Short mmCIF file of C-alpha atoms in Angstrom, two decimals:
data_model
loop_
_atom_site.label_atom_id
_atom_site.label_comp_id
_atom_site.label_asym_id
_atom_site.label_seq_id
_atom_site.Cartn_x
_atom_site.Cartn_y
_atom_site.Cartn_z
CA MET A 1 -30.12 -45.90 -54.06
CA THR A 2 -28.40 -46.48 -57.54
CA ASP A 3 -27.09 -50.04 -58.46
CA ALA A 4 -23.20 -48.22 -57.94
CA ALA A 5 -24.20 -47.46 -54.63
CA GLN A 6 -25.38 -50.75 -53.54
CA GLY A 7 -22.40 -52.50 -54.96
CA ARG A 8 -19.81 -50.08 -52.95
CA ARG A 9 -21.49 -50.94 -49.55
CA PRO A 10 -20.39 -54.07 -49.12
CA LEU A 11 -16.88 -52.85 -49.97
CA LEU A 12 -16.97 -50.22 -47.23
CA VAL A 13 -18.47 -52.67 -44.76
CA ALA A 14 -15.46 -54.90 -45.58
CA GLY A 15 -13.04 -52.35 -45.18
CA LEU A 16 -14.13 -51.11 -41.94
CA LEU A 17 -13.94 -54.50 -40.84
CA ALA A 18 -10.55 -55.35 -42.18
CA GLY A 19 -9.48 -52.16 -40.42
CA LEU A 20 -10.89 -53.00 -37.29
CA LEU A 21 -9.14 -56.45 -37.26
CA VAL A 22 -5.63 -54.98 -38.33
CA ALA A 23 -6.13 -52.66 -35.00
CA SER A 24 -7.05 -55.58 -32.90
CA ALA A 25 -4.30 -57.34 -33.98
CA ALA A 26 -1.64 -54.80 -33.21
CA LEU A 27 -2.83 -53.70 -30.07
CA VAL A 28 -3.51 -56.94 -28.20
CA PRO A 29 0.08 -58.16 -28.40
CA LEU A 30 1.02 -54.47 -27.10
CA ILE A 31 -1.59 -55.60 -24.06
CA ALA A 32 -0.24 -58.84 -23.73
CA ASP A 33 3.31 -57.66 -23.47
CA ALA A 34 2.52 -55.04 -20.63
CA ARG A 35 4.20 -55.65 -17.40
CA PRO A 36 2.32 -57.64 -14.73
CA ALA A 37 1.18 -55.58 -11.62
CA ARG A 38 3.59 -55.76 -9.07
CA GLU A 39 6.46 -56.86 -11.41
CA ILE A 40 10.26 -55.09 -11.15
CA PRO A 41 11.72 -55.84 -14.30
CA VAL A 42 15.72 -57.19 -13.74
CA GLU A 43 18.12 -56.32 -16.37
CA ASN A 44 21.10 -59.00 -17.18
CA VAL A 45 24.45 -56.55 -17.58
CA ASP A 46 28.28 -57.65 -17.95
CA GLY A 47 29.75 -55.66 -15.21
CA SER A 48 29.52 -54.24 -11.75
CA LEU A 49 26.81 -51.82 -10.65
CA ALA A 50 27.53 -51.54 -7.19
CA ASP A 51 28.26 -47.67 -7.86
CA PRO A 52 24.98 -45.86 -7.53
CA GLY A 53 26.15 -43.61 -10.43
CA ALA A 54 27.57 -46.06 -12.94
CA ASP A 55 26.74 -45.48 -16.04
CA GLY A 56 24.91 -48.85 -16.78
CA TRP A 57 22.06 -47.90 -14.50
CA SER A 58 20.87 -45.53 -17.38
CA ASP A 59 20.01 -48.90 -19.31
CA VAL A 60 17.79 -50.37 -16.39
CA PRO A 61 14.20 -49.95 -16.44
CA ALA A 62 12.86 -48.61 -12.98
CA ALA A 63 9.87 -49.40 -11.22
CA THR A 64 8.03 -46.68 -8.75
CA ILE A 65 6.80 -48.31 -6.08
CA PRO A 66 4.31 -46.79 -3.53
CA LEU A 67 4.58 -46.78 0.14
CA ALA A 68 2.60 -46.23 3.07
CA SER A 69 2.78 -45.95 7.03
CA ALA A 70 3.71 -49.59 8.03
CA PRO A 71 0.96 -51.32 10.59
CA SER A 72 2.36 -50.65 13.94
CA GLY A 73 1.75 -50.39 17.65
CA VAL A 74 4.73 -47.79 18.25
CA PRO A 75 3.83 -44.05 18.65
CA ASN A 76 3.28 -41.80 15.63
CA ALA A 77 3.38 -45.01 13.46
CA ASP A 78 1.26 -43.32 10.96
CA ASP A 79 3.25 -40.05 10.78
CA THR A 80 5.77 -40.93 7.71
CA SER A 81 6.69 -39.01 4.85
CA VAL A 82 7.96 -40.69 2.00
CA ARG A 83 5.39 -41.73 -0.45
CA ALA A 84 7.52 -43.76 -3.19
CA VAL A 85 10.70 -45.35 -3.99
CA GLU A 86 12.22 -45.92 -7.57
CA VAL A 87 13.47 -49.50 -7.78
CA GLU A 88 15.94 -50.71 -10.15
CA ALA A 89 17.59 -54.35 -10.22
CA ALA A 90 20.45 -56.08 -12.54
CA THR A 91 21.98 -58.92 -12.44
CA THR A 92 25.31 -60.41 -13.79
CA ASP A 93 26.11 -64.17 -13.93
CA ASP A 94 26.55 -64.73 -10.12
CA THR A 95 25.61 -61.22 -8.21
CA LEU A 96 22.44 -58.75 -7.95
CA PHE A 97 22.26 -55.30 -7.66
CA VAL A 98 19.16 -53.42 -6.30
CA ARG A 99 19.18 -49.63 -6.47
CA LEU A 100 16.58 -47.40 -4.22
CA ARG A 101 15.99 -44.03 -4.97
CA TRP A 102 13.60 -41.81 -3.10
CA ALA A 103 13.53 -37.95 -2.47
CA ASP A 104 14.47 -36.74 1.05
CA SER A 105 15.29 -33.04 1.23
CA SER A 106 17.62 -33.60 4.49
CA THR A 107 20.69 -35.40 4.71
CA ASP A 108 20.52 -37.36 8.37
CA ARG A 109 23.69 -39.43 9.25
CA GLN A 110 23.52 -38.95 12.97
CA THR A 111 22.09 -40.55 15.92
CA SER A 112 24.56 -38.74 18.34
CA SER A 113 21.47 -37.33 20.47
CA PRO A 114 18.19 -39.08 21.80
CA ARG A 115 16.12 -36.46 19.12
CA ALA A 116 18.77 -37.61 16.13
CA PHE A 117 17.64 -40.21 13.94
CA ALA A 118 19.56 -41.62 10.62
CA ASP A 119 17.83 -42.08 7.38
CA MET A 120 17.67 -45.54 6.48
CA ALA A 121 16.17 -47.82 3.76
CA ALA A 122 15.51 -51.91 3.79
CA ILE A 123 14.71 -54.81 1.33
CA GLN A 124 13.10 -57.85 2.44
CA PHE A 125 12.97 -61.07 0.95
CA PRO A 126 11.30 -64.39 2.11
CA VAL A 127 14.12 -67.10 3.29
CA ASN A 128 12.09 -69.70 1.20
CA ALA A 129 11.99 -67.92 -1.76
CA THR A 130 9.04 -69.99 -2.93
CA THR A 131 6.71 -68.50 -0.40
CA GLN A 132 5.22 -64.99 0.62
CA PRO A 133 5.22 -64.77 4.51
CA ALA A 134 3.63 -61.96 6.44
CA ILE A 135 4.41 -58.31 4.76
CA ALA A 136 5.51 -57.18 8.52
CA MET A 137 8.70 -59.11 9.36
CA GLY A 138 7.20 -62.75 8.44
CA SER A 139 6.75 -65.23 10.78
CA GLN A 140 7.86 -67.98 13.08
CA SER A 141 7.02 -70.51 10.52
CA ASN A 142 7.95 -68.26 7.36
CA LEU A 143 11.00 -66.24 7.81
CA VAL A 144 12.27 -63.26 6.05
CA ASN A 145 15.80 -61.72 5.32
CA VAL A 146 16.24 -58.14 5.48
CA TRP A 147 18.87 -56.04 4.37
CA GLN A 148 19.25 -52.78 6.01
CA TRP A 149 21.53 -49.45 5.33
CA THR A 150 21.45 -46.43 7.47
CA GLY A 151 22.78 -42.87 6.97
CA THR A 152 25.14 -43.55 9.46
CA GLY A 153 27.35 -45.86 6.91
CA THR A 154 26.16 -49.17 8.45
CA THR A 155 24.84 -52.16 6.73
CA GLN A 156 22.83 -55.19 8.39
CA GLU A 157 21.66 -58.53 7.55
CA LEU A 158 18.73 -59.52 9.55
CA LEU A 159 16.66 -62.22 9.94
CA ALA A 160 13.31 -62.09 11.37
CA GLY A 161 10.13 -64.14 12.41
CA GLY A 162 7.70 -61.38 12.90
CA PRO A 163 7.68 -57.73 14.51
CA GLY A 164 10.19 -57.14 17.11
CA SER A 165 12.25 -60.54 16.16
CA THR A 166 14.87 -59.82 14.14
CA THR A 167 18.28 -61.02 14.59
CA ALA A 168 21.47 -59.99 12.74
CA PHE A 169 23.90 -62.23 11.09
CA GLU A 170 27.31 -62.15 12.23
CA GLN A 171 28.88 -61.90 8.76
CA PRO A 172 26.60 -59.49 6.42
CA GLN A 173 27.17 -60.75 2.74
CA VAL A 174 25.31 -57.59 1.78
CA SER A 175 27.24 -54.57 0.98
CA VAL A 176 25.96 -51.18 -0.04
CA GLU A 177 26.92 -48.29 -1.48
CA ALA A 178 24.70 -44.49 -0.93
CA THR A 179 25.16 -41.27 -2.34
CA ARG A 180 23.36 -37.91 -2.24
CA THR A 181 21.74 -37.12 -5.68
CA THR A 182 19.18 -35.07 -7.52
CA ILE A 183 15.63 -36.48 -7.64
CA GLY A 184 12.97 -34.62 -9.71
CA GLU A 185 13.75 -31.04 -8.45
CA ASP A 186 14.87 -32.01 -5.11
CA GLY A 187 17.78 -33.95 -3.29
CA GLY A 188 17.37 -37.54 -2.49
CA TRP A 189 19.41 -40.87 -1.73
CA SER A 190 20.53 -43.65 -4.15
CA VAL A 191 21.25 -46.78 -2.68
CA VAL A 192 22.73 -49.85 -3.97
CA PHE A 193 22.34 -53.66 -2.19
CA THR A 194 24.75 -55.79 -3.78
CA ARG A 195 25.04 -59.54 -2.50
CA ALA A 196 25.98 -62.81 -4.35
CA LEU A 197 23.09 -65.05 -5.63
CA ASN A 198 24.13 -68.15 -4.04
CA ALA A 199 23.65 -67.94 -0.23
CA SER A 200 26.06 -69.84 1.73
CA VAL A 201 24.22 -69.87 4.99
CA ASP A 202 21.20 -71.27 6.11
CA ASN A 203 18.38 -68.88 6.88
CA ARG A 204 19.52 -66.70 4.11
CA THR A 205 17.87 -66.24 0.80
CA GLN A 206 18.96 -67.97 -2.02
CA LEU A 207 18.54 -65.58 -5.26
CA ALA A 208 19.52 -68.03 -7.83
CA ALA A 209 16.16 -69.04 -7.78
CA ASP A 210 14.09 -70.51 -10.65
CA ALA A 211 11.02 -68.93 -9.54
CA ASP A 212 9.71 -65.62 -8.92
CA LEU A 213 11.17 -63.94 -6.05
CA ASN A 214 8.92 -62.16 -3.74
CA VAL A 215 10.31 -58.42 -2.68
CA ALA A 216 9.29 -55.48 -0.22
CA PHE A 217 10.76 -52.54 0.59
CA GLY A 218 10.97 -50.12 3.93
CA VAL A 219 12.30 -46.28 3.84
CA TRP A 220 12.77 -44.15 7.16
CA ASN A 221 13.20 -40.52 7.05
CA GLY A 222 15.64 -39.23 10.12
CA GLU A 223 14.20 -35.78 10.02
CA ASN A 224 10.76 -36.58 10.97
CA SER A 225 12.01 -38.52 13.83
CA GLU A 226 10.99 -42.09 11.97
CA ARG A 227 12.89 -45.29 13.57
CA ALA A 228 12.03 -48.63 14.00
CA GLY A 229 8.26 -49.68 13.42
CA GLN A 230 7.58 -45.95 12.33
CA LYS A 231 8.26 -46.62 8.76
CA ALA A 232 6.84 -46.05 4.95
CA VAL A 233 6.70 -49.56 3.70
CA SER A 234 5.18 -51.53 0.29
CA GLU A 235 3.34 -54.33 -0.41
CA TRP A 236 5.12 -57.56 -1.74
CA TYR A 237 6.35 -57.13 -5.13
CA TYR A 238 8.43 -59.67 -6.93
CA PHE A 239 11.33 -60.17 -9.42
CA PRO A 240 10.91 -61.91 -12.53
CA PHE A 241 13.60 -64.94 -12.05
CA GLY A 242 11.06 -68.10 -13.00
CA PRO A 243 10.76 -69.16 -16.74
CA ALA A 244 10.18 -66.34 -19.48
CA GLU A 245 6.43 -66.50 -20.42
CA ASP A 246 6.29 -67.34 -24.51
CA GLY A 247 4.89 -64.14 -25.72
CA ALA A 248 6.46 -63.90 -29.10
CA PRO A 249 4.65 -67.40 -30.11
CA PHE A 250 1.29 -65.59 -28.84
CA GLN A 251 1.70 -62.70 -30.85
CA THR A 252 2.42 -64.97 -34.01
CA ILE A 253 -0.95 -67.17 -33.64
CA LEU A 254 -2.35 -63.29 -33.22
CA TRP A 255 -0.85 -62.27 -36.16
CA ALA A 256 -1.57 -65.65 -38.35
CA VAL A 257 -5.77 -65.48 -37.17
CA ALA A 258 -6.08 -61.89 -38.11
CA GLY A 259 -4.50 -62.46 -41.34
CA ILE A 260 -6.80 -65.60 -42.24
CA ALA A 261 -10.01 -63.35 -41.00
CA ILE A 262 -8.86 -60.59 -42.99
CA ALA A 263 -8.74 -62.49 -46.23
CA LEU A 264 -11.94 -64.23 -45.57
CA VAL A 265 -13.64 -60.91 -45.48
CA ILE A 266 -11.69 -59.74 -48.45
CA ALA A 267 -13.09 -62.74 -50.12
CA VAL A 268 -16.65 -62.67 -49.15
CA THR A 269 -16.69 -59.35 -50.29
CA ALA A 270 -15.42 -59.66 -53.71
CA ILE A 271 -18.27 -62.23 -54.33
CA SER A 272 -20.61 -60.26 -53.06
CA VAL A 273 -19.96 -57.24 -55.47
CA ARG A 274 -19.36 -59.59 -58.17
CA ARG A 275 -23.11 -61.11 -57.66
CA ALA A 276 -24.36 -57.45 -57.27
CA GLY A 277 -22.90 -56.54 -60.73
CA GLN A 278 -24.41 -59.70 -62.23
CA GLU A 279 -27.69 -59.14 -60.80
CA ALA A 280 -27.64 -55.55 -61.75
CA GLU A 281 -26.86 -56.48 -65.74
CA SER A 282 -29.46 -59.28 -65.81
CA GLY A 283 -31.87 -57.05 -64.20
#
């Protein structure tokens, strides 16, 4: 190997190391910024998004939540047809809006016969916002607050302490607007639940929390005779209402470390090249 080739080798190695460091410094912050599992983003907005077709929804990020048949002892409990629901959430200073969208090719609004069942959707929160109750309607010691919409146009606000224990609030504070829309290539529902952040009654979830808030979802397809415990449900997810993590300073530290490392590599390489050249001249 010639002296010139020997002199270029350290420079080549230094270049490769510097490239790896730059790539790491660029990728690690991106990974750190990725949304945590089960987090549903909440967008701050200025005006009402109670209308499912409001233009402002286009600026609200969506989370696709997988659904599965709810564990239940009712007949045909595992025969459900809705596999996912798209969830978007937004707040003003005093109101929370949650839009649910899911594919459903049929419009089921009637319960006028024993075999007619309406489409439905529900959102479940812990009454104690700092806890995570049993996913199946909570328990006697850890209640849940449920918002439920049906295709008949009915909205209910429920309190539950386990399966089969639901009690309706006499004066629901939740309002709902629903419309049929296009979901992918098929039709579906777009439903917006709206409620004030501050609760005014005991056993109603306080949404104006300073900690992350657990939330779960359920959907019934009336055409498939889904009702009561025969429903598609999610696991617990959460709205990130807690203090924000300091992502920006973390990125700054990473870039600073990467910059120092790159400078050291270049300095060491320059010294090595100079020494190699001096040794070649003296030899």
